[in-house]
Structures are given as C-alpha cells and as structure tokens.
PDB file of C-alpha atoms in Angstrom:
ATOM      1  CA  UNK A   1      65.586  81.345  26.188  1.00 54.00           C
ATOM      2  CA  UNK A   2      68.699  79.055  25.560  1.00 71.00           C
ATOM      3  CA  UNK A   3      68.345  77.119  28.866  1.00 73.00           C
ATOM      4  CA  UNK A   4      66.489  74.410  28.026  1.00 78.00           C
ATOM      5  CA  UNK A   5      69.477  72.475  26.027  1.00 73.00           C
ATOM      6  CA  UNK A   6      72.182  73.420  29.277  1.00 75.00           C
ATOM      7  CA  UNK A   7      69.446  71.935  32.057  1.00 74.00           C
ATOM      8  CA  UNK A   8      68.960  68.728  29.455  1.00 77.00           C
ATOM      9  CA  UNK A   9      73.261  68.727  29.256  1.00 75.00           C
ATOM     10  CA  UNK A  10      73.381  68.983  32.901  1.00 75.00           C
ATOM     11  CA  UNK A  11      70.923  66.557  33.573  1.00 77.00           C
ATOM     12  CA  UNK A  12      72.448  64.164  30.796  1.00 74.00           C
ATOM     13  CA  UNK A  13      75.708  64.441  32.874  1.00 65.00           C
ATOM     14  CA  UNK A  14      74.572  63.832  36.306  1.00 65.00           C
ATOM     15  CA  UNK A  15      72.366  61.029  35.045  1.00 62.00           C
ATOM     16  CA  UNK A  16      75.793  59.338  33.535  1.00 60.00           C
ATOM     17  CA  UNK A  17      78.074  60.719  36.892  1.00 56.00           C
ATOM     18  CA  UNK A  18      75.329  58.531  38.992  1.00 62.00           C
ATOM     19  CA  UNK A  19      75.394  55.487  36.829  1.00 57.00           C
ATOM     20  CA  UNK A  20      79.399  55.639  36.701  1.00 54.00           C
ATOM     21  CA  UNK A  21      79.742  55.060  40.674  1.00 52.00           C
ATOM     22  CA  UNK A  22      76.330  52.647  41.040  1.00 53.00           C
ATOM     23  CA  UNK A  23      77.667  50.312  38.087  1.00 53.00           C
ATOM     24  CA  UNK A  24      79.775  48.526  40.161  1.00 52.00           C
ATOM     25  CA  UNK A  25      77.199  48.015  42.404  1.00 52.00           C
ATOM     26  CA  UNK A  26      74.680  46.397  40.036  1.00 52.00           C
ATOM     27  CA  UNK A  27      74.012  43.029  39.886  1.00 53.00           C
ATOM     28  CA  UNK A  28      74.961  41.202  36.345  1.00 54.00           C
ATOM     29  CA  UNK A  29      72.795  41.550  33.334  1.00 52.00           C
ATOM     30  CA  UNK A  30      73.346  42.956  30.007  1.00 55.00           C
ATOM     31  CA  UNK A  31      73.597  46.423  30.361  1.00 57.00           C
ATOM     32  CA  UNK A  32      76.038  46.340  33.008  1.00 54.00           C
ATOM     33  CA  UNK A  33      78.107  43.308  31.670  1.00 54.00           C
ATOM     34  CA  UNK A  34      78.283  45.225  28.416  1.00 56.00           C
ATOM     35  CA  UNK A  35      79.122  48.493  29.820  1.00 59.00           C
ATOM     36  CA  UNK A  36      81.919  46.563  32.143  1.00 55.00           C
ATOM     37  CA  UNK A  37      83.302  44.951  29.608  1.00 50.00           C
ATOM     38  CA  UNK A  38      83.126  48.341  26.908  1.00 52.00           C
ATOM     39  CA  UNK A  39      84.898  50.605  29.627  1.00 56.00           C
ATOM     40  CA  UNK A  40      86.089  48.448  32.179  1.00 57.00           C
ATOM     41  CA  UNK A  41      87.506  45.895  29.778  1.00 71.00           C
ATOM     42  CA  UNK A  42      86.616  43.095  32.076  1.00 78.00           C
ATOM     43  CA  UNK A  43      84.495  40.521  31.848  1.00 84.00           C
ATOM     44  CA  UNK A  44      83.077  38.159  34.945  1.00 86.00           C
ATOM     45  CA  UNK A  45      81.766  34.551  35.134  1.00 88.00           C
ATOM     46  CA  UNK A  46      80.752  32.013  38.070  1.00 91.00           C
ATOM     47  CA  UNK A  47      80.520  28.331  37.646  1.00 93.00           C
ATOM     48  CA  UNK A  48      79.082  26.477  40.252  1.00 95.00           C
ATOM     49  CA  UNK A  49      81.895  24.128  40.750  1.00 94.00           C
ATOM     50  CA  UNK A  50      85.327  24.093  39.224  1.00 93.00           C
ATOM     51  CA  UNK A  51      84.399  21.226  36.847  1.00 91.00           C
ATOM     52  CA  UNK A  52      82.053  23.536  35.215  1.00 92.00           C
ATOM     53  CA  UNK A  53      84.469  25.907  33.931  1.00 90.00           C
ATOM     54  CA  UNK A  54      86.228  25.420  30.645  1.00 86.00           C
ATOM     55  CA  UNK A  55      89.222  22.848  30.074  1.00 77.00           C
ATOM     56  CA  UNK A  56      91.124  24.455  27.425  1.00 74.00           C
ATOM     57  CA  UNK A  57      94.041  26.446  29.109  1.00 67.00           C
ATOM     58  CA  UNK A  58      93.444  29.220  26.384  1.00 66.00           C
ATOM     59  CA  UNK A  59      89.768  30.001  26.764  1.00 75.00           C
ATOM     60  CA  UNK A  60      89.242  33.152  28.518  1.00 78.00           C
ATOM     61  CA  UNK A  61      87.604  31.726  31.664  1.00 86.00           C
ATOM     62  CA  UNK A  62      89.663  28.475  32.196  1.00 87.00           C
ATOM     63  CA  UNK A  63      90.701  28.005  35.772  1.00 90.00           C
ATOM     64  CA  UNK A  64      94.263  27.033  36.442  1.00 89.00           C
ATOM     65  CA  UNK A  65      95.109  23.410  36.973  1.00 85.00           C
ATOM     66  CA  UNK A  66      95.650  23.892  40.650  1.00 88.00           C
ATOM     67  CA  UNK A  67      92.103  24.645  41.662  1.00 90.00           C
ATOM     68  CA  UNK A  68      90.718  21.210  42.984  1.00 90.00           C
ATOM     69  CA  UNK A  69      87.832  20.116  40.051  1.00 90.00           C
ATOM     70  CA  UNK A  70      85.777  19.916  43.843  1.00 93.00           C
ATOM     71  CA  UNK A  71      85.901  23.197  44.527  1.00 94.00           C
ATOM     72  CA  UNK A  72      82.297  25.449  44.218  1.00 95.00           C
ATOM     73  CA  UNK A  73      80.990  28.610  44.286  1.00 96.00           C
ATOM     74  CA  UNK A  74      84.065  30.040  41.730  1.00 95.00           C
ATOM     75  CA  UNK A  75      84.089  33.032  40.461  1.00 94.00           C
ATOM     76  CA  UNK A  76      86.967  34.542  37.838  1.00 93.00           C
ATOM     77  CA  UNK A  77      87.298  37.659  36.608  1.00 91.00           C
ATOM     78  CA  UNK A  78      89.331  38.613  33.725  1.00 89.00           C
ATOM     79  CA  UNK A  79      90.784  41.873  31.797  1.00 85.00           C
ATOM     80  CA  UNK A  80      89.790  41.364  28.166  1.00 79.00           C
ATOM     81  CA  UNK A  81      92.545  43.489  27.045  1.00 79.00           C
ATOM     82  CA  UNK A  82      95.640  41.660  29.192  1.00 78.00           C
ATOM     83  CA  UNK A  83      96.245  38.568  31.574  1.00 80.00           C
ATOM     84  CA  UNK A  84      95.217  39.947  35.007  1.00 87.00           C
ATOM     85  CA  UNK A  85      92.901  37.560  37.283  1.00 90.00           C
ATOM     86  CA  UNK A  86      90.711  37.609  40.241  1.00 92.00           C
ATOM     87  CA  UNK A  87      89.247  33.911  41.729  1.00 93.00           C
ATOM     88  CA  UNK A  88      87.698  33.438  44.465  1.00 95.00           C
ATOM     89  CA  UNK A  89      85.878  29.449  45.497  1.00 95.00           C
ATOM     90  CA  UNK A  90      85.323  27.941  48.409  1.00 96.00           C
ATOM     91  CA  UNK A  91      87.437  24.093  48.645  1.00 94.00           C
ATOM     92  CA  UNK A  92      85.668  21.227  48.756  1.00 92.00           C
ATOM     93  CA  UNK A  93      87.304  17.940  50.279  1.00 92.00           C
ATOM     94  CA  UNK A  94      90.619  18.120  47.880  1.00 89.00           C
ATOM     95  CA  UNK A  95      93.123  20.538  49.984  1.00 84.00           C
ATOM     96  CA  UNK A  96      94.806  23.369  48.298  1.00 80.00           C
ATOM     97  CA  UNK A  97      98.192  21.972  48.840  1.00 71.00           C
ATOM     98  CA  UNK A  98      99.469  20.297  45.940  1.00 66.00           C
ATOM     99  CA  UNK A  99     103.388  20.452  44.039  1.00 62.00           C
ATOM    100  CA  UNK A 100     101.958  23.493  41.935  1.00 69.00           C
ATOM    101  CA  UNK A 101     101.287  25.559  44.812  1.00 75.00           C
ATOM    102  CA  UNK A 102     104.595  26.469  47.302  1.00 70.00           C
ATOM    103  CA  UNK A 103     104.344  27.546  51.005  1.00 62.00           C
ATOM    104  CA  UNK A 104     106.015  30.309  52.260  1.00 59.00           C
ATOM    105  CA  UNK A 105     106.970  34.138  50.943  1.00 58.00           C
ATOM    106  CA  UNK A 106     105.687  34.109  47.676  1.00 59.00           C
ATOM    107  CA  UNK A 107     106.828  37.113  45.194  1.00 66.00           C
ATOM    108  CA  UNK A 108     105.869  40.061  45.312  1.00 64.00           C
ATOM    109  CA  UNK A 109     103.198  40.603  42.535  1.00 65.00           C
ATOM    110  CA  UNK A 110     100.174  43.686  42.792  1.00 64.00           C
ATOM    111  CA  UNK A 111      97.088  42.530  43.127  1.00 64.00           C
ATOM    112  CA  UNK A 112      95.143  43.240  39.970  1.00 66.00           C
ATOM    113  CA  UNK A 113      93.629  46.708  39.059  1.00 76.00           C
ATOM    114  CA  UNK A 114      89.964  44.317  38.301  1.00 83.00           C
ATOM    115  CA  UNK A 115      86.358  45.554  39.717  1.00 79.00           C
ATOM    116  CA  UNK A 116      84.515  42.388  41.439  1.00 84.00           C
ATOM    117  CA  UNK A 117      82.338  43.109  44.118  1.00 84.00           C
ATOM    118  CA  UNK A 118      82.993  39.752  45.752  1.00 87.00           C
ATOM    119  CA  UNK A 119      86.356  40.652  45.576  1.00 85.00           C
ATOM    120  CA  UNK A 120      88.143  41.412  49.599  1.00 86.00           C
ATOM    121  CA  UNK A 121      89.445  45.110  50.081  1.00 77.00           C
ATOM    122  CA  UNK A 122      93.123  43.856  51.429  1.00 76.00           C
ATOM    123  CA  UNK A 123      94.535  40.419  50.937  1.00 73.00           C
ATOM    124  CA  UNK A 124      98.146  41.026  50.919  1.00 67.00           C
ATOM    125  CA  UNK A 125      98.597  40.766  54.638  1.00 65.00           C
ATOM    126  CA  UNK A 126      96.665  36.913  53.952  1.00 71.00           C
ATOM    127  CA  UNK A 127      98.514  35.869  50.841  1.00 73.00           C
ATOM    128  CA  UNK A 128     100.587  32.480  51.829  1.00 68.00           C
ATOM    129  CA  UNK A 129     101.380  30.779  49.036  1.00 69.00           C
ATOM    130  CA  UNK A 130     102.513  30.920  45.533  1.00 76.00           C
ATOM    131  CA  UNK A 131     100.521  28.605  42.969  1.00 78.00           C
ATOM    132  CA  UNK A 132     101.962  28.277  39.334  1.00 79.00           C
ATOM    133  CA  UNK A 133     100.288  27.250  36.208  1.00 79.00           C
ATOM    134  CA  UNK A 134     100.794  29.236  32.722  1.00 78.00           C
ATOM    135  CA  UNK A 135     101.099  32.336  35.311  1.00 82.00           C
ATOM    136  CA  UNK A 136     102.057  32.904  38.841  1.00 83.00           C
ATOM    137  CA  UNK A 137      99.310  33.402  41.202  1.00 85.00           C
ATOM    138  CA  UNK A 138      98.815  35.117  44.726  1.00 84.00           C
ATOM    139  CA  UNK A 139      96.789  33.095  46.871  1.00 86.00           C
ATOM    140  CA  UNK A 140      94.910  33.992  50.383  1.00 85.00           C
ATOM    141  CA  UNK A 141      92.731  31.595  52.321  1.00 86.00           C
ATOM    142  CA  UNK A 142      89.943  32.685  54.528  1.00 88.00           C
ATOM    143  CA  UNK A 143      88.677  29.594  56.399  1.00 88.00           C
ATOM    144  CA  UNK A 144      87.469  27.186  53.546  1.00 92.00           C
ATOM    145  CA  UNK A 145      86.959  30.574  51.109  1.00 93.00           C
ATOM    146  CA  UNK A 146      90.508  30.689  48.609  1.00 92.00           C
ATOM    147  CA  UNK A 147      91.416  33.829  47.016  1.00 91.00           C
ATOM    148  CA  UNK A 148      94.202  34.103  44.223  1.00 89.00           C
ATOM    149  CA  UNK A 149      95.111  36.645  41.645  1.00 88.00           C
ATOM    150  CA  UNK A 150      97.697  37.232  39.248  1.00 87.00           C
ATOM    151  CA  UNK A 151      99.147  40.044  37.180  1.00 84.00           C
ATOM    152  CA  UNK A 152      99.625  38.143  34.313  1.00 82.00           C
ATOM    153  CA  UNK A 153     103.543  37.278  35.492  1.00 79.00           C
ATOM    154  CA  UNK A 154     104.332  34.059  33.563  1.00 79.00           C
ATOM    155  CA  UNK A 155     105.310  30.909  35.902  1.00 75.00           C
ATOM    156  CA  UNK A 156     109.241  30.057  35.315  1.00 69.00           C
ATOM    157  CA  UNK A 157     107.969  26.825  33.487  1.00 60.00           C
ATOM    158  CA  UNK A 158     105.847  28.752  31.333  1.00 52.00           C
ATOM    159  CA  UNK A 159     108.908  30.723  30.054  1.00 49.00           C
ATOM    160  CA  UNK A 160     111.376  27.453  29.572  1.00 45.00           C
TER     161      UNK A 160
END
C-alpha cells in the first residue's frame, strides 16, 4: 500500500500548520527567534532600562533620542528587511514631553505590519503625539506604559 508516505505528508503538514499559528505565541528562544526572524523578518529585544540599549543611531536596536535614558521595561521590535518599529516602556521620572516630541494631531502614519505579543490590538484611537528623531514616530500613552511606532517615514530634519 502507498499510504504510508500521504499519512507521514499529512501529518508533516499539520505538524507545520500548528506550529505556524502557536509561534507567535511562544516565548523567546532560539528556535522561535530564528524562525521569526527567517520568515517573519523581525527580530525582538528588551533592555531593562533605556540606558541599556545601544547608543549608536545605526545599530539595529538603538532607541530614538526621545525615550528618557530612565525609562524601563523597553521593548523594540524591528523588521530586518526595512525601517518599521514597535516600542513599548514604561517612563520613569523624566516626562515624555520634550522639543522632539509635538502635541496634538500627529500624521497619519499605519501602524507597522510587526508581530510582538506585548504589542496592544488598537492604538490609533490613543496616539497623541508625534516624536521625531531619524524617523517620525506614533506615540500612545497608557497611564505610565508609552507606546510608539513608526513606518520607517523619515523626520523632516532627517531629509534636510
């Protein structure tokens, strides 16, 4: 009988189907972050204070220079292949408010196609301000927990 290599294909492809909708799901480690980053072309990191992260404005997890150096808990996620970003840290004594960061209607910019399960369903009805760095972020506040993405739009001084 020629069943035995369809039940093993089957099986193969329900085994894969499974893992494809639980990945997301997973907590980090290397199978996932190299899967994520192989077919999601993402990658993820969390410092545990914005000091922590890196200082060159070119390395792939450097935080913009509007995010107070008190802030904790951050978390950025990037798309390997572009300039789209998700953070998300929680302010520590240093307010938001600063000259790179505007009040009022920011632009209208998507919110980034990225997969971070820390990452809030809807934001756009929370976004209030506009902060600006190399690129023009989105940014929500929830109590003391900021949320900001971009699209990789550059900021108007980034294009002068």
């Amino acid at each position: 009988m020629k069943r035995r290599p369809l039940v093993i294909a089957a099986a193969t492809v329900g085994v894969l189907a499974t893992a494809a909708f639980a990945l997301p799901n997973l907590p980090p480690n290397p199978v996932t972050d190299t899967i994520d980053h192989k077919v999601h072309k993402e990658k993820g990191k969390r410092f545990a204070t914005a000091a922590d992260a890196p200082t060159r404005a070119k390395a792939p997890f450097a935080l913009p220079s509007w995010i107070p150096k008190d802030a904790t808990d951050v978390r950025i996620r990037v798309r390997t292949t572009g300039e789209a970003r998700l953070i998300r840290f929680d302010l520590g004594k240093t307010p938001l408010d600063g000259p790179q960061c505007t009040a009022g209607t920011p632009k209208r910019q998507g919110a980034p196609k990225l997969h971070a399960r820390w990452w809030p369903n809807e934001l756009r009805a929370e976004v209030r301000s506009e902060c600006r760095d190399f690129h023009q972020y989105q940014v929500a506040v929830r109590g003391k927990r900021v949320y900001a993405w971009t699209d990789g739009t550059p900021s108007p001084r980034a294009q002068g």
